[in-house]
Short mmCIF file of C-alpha atoms in Angstrom, two decimals:
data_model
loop_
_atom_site.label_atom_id
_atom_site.label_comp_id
_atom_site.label_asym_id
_atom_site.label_seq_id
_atom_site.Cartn_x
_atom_site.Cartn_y
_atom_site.Cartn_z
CA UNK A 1312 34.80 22.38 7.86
CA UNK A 1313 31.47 21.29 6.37
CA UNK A 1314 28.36 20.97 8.28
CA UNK A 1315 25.43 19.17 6.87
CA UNK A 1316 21.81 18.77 8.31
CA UNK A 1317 20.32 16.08 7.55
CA UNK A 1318 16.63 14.81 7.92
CA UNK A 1319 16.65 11.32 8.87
CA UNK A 1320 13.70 8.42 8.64
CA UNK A 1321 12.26 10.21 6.04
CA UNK A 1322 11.86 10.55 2.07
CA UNK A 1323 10.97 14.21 2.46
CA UNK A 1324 12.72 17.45 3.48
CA UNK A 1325 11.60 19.05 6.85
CA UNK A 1326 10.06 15.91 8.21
CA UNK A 1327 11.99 13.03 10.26
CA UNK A 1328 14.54 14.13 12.62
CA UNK A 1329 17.25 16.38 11.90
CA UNK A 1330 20.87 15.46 12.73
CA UNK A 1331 24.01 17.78 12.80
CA UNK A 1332 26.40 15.67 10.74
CA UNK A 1333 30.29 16.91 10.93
CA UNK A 1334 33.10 14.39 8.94
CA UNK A 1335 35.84 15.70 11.07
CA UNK A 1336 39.67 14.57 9.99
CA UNK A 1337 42.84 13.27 11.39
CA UNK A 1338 42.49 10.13 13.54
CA UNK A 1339 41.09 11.65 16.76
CA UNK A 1340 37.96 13.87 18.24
CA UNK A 1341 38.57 17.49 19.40
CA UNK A 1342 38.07 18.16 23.64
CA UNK A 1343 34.60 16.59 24.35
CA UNK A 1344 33.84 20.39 25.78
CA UNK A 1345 34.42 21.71 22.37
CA UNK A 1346 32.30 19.41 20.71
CA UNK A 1347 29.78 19.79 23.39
CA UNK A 1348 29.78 23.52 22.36
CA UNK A 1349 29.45 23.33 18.69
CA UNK A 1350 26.00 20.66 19.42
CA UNK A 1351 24.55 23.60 21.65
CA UNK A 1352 25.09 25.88 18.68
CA UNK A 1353 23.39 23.46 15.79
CA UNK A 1354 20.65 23.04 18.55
CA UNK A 1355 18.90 19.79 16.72
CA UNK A 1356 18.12 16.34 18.91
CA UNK A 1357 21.62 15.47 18.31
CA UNK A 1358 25.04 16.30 16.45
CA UNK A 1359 27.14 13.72 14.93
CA UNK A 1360 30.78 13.94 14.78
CA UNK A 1361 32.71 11.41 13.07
CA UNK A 1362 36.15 10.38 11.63
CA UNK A 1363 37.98 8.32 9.73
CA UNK A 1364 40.35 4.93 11.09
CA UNK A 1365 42.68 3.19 9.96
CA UNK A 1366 41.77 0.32 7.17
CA UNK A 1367 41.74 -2.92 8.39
CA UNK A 1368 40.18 -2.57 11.88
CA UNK A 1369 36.90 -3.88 13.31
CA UNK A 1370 35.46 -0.11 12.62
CA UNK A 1371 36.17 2.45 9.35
CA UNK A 1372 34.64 5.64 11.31
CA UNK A 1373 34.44 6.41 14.95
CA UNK A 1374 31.47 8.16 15.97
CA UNK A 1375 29.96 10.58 18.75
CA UNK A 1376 26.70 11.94 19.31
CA UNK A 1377 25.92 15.02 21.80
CA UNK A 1378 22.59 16.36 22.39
CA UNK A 1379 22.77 20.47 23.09
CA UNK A 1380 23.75 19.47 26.50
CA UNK A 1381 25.05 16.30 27.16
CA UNK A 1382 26.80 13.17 25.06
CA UNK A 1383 24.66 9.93 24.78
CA UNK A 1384 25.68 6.23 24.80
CA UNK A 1385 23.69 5.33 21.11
CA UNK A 1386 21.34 7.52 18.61
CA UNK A 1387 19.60 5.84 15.73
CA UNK A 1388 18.70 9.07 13.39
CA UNK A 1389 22.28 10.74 13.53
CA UNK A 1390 24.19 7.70 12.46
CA UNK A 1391 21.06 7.51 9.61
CA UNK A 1392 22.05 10.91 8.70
CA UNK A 1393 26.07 10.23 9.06
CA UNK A 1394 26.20 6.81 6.99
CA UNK A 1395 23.57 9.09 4.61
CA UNK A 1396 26.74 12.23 4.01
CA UNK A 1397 29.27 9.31 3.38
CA UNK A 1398 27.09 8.07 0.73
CA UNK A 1399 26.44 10.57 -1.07
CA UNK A 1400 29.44 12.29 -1.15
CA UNK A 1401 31.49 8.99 -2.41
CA UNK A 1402 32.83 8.67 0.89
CA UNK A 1403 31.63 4.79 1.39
CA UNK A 1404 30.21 2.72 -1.35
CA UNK A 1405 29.57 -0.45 0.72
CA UNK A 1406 28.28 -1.08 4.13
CA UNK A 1407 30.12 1.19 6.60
CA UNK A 1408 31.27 0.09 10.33
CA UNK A 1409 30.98 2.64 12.92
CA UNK A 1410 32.77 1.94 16.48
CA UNK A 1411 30.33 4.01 19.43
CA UNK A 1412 30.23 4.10 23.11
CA UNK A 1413 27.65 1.03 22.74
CA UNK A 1414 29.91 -0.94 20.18
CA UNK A 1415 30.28 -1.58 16.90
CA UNK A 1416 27.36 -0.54 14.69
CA UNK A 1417 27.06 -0.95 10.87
CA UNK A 1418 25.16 0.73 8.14
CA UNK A 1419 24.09 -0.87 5.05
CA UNK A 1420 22.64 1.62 1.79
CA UNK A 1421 20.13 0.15 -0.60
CA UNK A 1422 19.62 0.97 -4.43
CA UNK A 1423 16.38 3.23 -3.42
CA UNK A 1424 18.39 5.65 -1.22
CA UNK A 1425 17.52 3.84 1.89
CA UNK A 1426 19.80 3.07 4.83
CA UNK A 1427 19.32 -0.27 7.30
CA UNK A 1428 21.20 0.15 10.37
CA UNK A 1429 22.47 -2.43 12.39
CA UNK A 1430 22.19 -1.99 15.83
CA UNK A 1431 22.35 -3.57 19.79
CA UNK A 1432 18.87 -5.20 20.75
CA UNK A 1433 17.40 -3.38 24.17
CA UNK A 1434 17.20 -5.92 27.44
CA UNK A 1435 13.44 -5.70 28.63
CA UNK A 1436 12.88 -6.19 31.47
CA UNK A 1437 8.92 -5.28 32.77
CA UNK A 1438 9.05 -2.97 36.22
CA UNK A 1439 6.26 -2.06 38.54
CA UNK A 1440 4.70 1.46 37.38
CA UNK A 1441 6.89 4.25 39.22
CA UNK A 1442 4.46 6.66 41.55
CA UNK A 1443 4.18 9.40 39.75
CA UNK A 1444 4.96 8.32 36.16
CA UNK A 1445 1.40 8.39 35.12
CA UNK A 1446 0.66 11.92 36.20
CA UNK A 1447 3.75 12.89 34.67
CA UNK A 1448 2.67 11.42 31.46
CA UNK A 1449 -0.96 12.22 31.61
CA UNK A 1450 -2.09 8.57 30.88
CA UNK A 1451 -2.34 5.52 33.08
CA UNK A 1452 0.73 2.74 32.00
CA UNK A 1453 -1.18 -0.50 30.44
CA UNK A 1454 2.86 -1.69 31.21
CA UNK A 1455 6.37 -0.48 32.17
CA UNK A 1456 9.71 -2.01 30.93
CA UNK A 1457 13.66 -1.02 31.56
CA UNK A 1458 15.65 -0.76 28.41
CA UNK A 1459 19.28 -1.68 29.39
CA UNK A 1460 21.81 1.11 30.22
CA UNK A 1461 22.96 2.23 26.57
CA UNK A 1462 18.96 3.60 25.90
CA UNK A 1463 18.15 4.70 29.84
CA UNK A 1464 14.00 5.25 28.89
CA UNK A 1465 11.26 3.50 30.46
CA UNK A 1466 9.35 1.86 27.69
CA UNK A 1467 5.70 2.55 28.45
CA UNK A 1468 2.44 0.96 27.12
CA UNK A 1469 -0.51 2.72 26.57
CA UNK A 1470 -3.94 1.84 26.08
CA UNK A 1471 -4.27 2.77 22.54
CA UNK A 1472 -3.00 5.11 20.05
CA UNK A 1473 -4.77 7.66 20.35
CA UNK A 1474 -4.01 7.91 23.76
CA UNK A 1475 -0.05 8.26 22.88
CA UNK A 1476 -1.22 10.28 19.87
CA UNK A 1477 -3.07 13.04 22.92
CA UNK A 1478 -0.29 13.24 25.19
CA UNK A 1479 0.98 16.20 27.00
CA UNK A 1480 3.91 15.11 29.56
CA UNK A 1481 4.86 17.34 32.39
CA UNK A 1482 8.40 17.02 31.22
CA UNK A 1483 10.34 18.45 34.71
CA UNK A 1484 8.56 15.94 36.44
CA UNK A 1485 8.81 13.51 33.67
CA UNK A 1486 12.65 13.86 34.17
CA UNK A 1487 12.26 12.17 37.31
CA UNK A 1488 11.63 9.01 35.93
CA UNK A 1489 14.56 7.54 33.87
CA UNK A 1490 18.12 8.53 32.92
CA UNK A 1491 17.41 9.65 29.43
CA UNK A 1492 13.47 9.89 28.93
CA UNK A 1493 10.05 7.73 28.39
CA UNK A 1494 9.03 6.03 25.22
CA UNK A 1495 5.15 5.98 25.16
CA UNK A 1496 3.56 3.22 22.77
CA UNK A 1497 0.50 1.82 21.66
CA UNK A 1498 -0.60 -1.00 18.71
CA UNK A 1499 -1.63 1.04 15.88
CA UNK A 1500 -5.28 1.59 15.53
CA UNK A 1501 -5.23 0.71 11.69
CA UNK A 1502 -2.34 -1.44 10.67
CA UNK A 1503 -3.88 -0.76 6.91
CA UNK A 1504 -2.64 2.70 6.94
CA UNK A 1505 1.47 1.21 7.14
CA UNK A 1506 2.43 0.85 10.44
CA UNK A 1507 2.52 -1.59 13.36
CA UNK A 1508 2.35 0.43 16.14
CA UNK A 1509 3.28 3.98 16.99
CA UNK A 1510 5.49 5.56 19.37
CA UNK A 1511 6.25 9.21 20.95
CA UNK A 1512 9.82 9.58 22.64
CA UNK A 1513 10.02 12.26 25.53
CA UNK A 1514 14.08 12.48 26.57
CA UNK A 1515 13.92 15.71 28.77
CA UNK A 1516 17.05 14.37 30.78
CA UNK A 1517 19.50 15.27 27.74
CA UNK A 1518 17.43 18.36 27.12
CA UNK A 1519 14.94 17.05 24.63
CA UNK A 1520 11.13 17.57 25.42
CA UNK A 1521 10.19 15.75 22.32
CA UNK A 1522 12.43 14.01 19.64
CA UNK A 1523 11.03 13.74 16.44
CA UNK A 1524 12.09 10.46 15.14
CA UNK A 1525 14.24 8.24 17.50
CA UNK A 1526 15.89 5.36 16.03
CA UNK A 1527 17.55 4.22 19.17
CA UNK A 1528 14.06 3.81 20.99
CA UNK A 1529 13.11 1.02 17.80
CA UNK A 1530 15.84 -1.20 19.47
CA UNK A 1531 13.83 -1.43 22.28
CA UNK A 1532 10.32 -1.50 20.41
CA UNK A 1533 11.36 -3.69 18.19
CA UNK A 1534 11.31 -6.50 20.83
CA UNK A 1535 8.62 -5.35 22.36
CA UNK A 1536 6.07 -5.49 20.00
CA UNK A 1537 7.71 -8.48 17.71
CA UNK A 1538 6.82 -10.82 20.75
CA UNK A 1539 2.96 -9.37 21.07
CA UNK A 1540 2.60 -8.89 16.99
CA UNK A 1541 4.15 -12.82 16.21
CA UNK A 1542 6.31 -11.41 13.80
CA UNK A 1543 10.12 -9.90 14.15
CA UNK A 1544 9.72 -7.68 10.83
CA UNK A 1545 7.38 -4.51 11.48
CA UNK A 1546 7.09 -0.95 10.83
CA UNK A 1547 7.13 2.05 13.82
CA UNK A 1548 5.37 5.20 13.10
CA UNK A 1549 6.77 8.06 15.56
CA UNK A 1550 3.97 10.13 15.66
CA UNK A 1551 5.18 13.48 16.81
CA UNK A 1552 4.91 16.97 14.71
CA UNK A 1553 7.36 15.90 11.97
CA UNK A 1554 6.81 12.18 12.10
CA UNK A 1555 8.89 9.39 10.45
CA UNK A 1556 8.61 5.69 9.86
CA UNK A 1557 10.90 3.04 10.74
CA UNK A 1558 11.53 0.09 9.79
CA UNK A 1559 12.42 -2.35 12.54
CA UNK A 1560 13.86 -6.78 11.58
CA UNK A 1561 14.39 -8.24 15.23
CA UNK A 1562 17.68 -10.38 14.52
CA UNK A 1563 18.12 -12.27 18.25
CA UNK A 1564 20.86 -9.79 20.33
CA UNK A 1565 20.68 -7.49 16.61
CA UNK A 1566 17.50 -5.22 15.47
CA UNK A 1567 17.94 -3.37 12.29
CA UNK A 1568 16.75 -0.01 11.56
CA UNK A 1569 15.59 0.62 8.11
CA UNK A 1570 15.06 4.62 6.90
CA UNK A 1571 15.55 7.17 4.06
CA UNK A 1572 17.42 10.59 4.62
CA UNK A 1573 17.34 13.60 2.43
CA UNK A 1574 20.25 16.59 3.32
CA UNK A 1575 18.24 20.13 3.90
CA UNK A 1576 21.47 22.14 4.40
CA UNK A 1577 24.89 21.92 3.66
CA UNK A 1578 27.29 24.48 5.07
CA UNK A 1579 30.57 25.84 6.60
CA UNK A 1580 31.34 25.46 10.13
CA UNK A 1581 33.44 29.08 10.37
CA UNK A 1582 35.07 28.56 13.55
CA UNK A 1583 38.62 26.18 14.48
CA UNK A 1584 38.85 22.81 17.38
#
């Protein structure tokens, strides 16, 4: 069986976030432990494991993501990277439909290589600051919000970029603090330079210190900063080592995710389900 990695929110190899990407086929997933196993082994921010339904249904793939140690309810760069494979290998040549633990997602490809994803808005809703959360962090919280129970963060505002551009969580005792992890954000200094504001996602509750690009964390920034900025189309720069821009369109209950995605690797997965 094929393997592909794929970078996703990005034009260029070895930047964005990298996704496992596995097309599996027949019409149902392997044991949950084995797939579990096989995203320990690839080792990225998450796996994606997909396959075909029947035509004719309200989805054409079903799709799971697992992080190397648990499975999450919705991840933005992997279904980047898995509507990216069907593209390019002639698999889909129109918008594909993708059924998920948080519901029906879609993905829509673009004449220059790019991908919009159509995904569930996040439900704000602003909390007191949590005792601790700001030692944790290493920054005082300008603001804290909940992000519904498909993301699980806490959506934290920071003074300034360069502020969320300088941290260095305590990540055990970040754990503490939400199901999944904190998404630290900040207006960007210089909108000239491309980008609205900028982000850093810590998710060290599904074993990732720091994700690279995080596509499902948009559907919760996108809100966010649409109702500060005035305006529901804006760009997010992630601003961690690899870095990667999205594109974020606030539709109502809907934000779309707009990215490239370039395959680095493309493989042979030499063991059986």
């Amino acid at each position: 069986m094929r393997i592909r990695i794929v970078d996703a929110f990005t034009d260029r190899p070895f930047s964005g976030n990298p996704a496992g990407v596995l097309l599996l086929e027949g019409g149902a997933f392997p044991a949950a432990e084995r797939l579990q196993e096989i995203a320990a082994e690839v080792n990225l921010s998450e796996t994606a494991f997909a396959h075909p339904l029947p035509p004719g249904g309200a989805a054409d793939w079903a799709l799971r993501w697992f992080t190397p140690v648990a499975e999450v309810d919705m991840c933005g760069h992997a279904t980047l990277a898995t509507a990216h494979v069907l593209h390019t290998t002639g698999l889909a040549t129109g918008p594909v439909r993708f059924t998920a633990r948080c519901g029906i997602l879609s993905a829509t490809a673009h004449p220059d290589g790019s991908l919009t994803l159509d995904f569930p808005t996040a439900p704000l809703s602003e909390e007191p600051v949590p005792y601790g959360l700001a030692d944790a962090l290493g920054a005082d919280p300008v603001s804290v919000h909940a992000t519904g129970e498909h993301i699980g963060d806490l959506l934290v505002e920071l003074r300034d970029e360069a502020t969320v551009r300088a941290l260095a969580p305590d990540f055990a005792a970040l754990a503490a603090h939400s199901r999944r992890g904190v998404i630290a954000t900040a207006a960007a200094e210089d909108p000239a330079r491309g980008y609205d504001y900028v982000s850093r996602g810590f998710f060290p509750g599904v074993g990732i210190d720091e994700d690279p690009v995080t596509g499902s964390a948009h559907t919760a920034l996108a809100p966010f900063w649409s109702a500060r900025l005035g305006r529901d189309d804006l760009t997010g720069l992630q601003a961690s080592a690899r870095s990667g821009l999205v594109r974020t369109a606030l539709r109502g209950e809907r934000t779309l995710l707009t990215g490239a995605a370039v395959t680095v690797i493309d493989g042979e997965l030499l063991t059986t389900f």
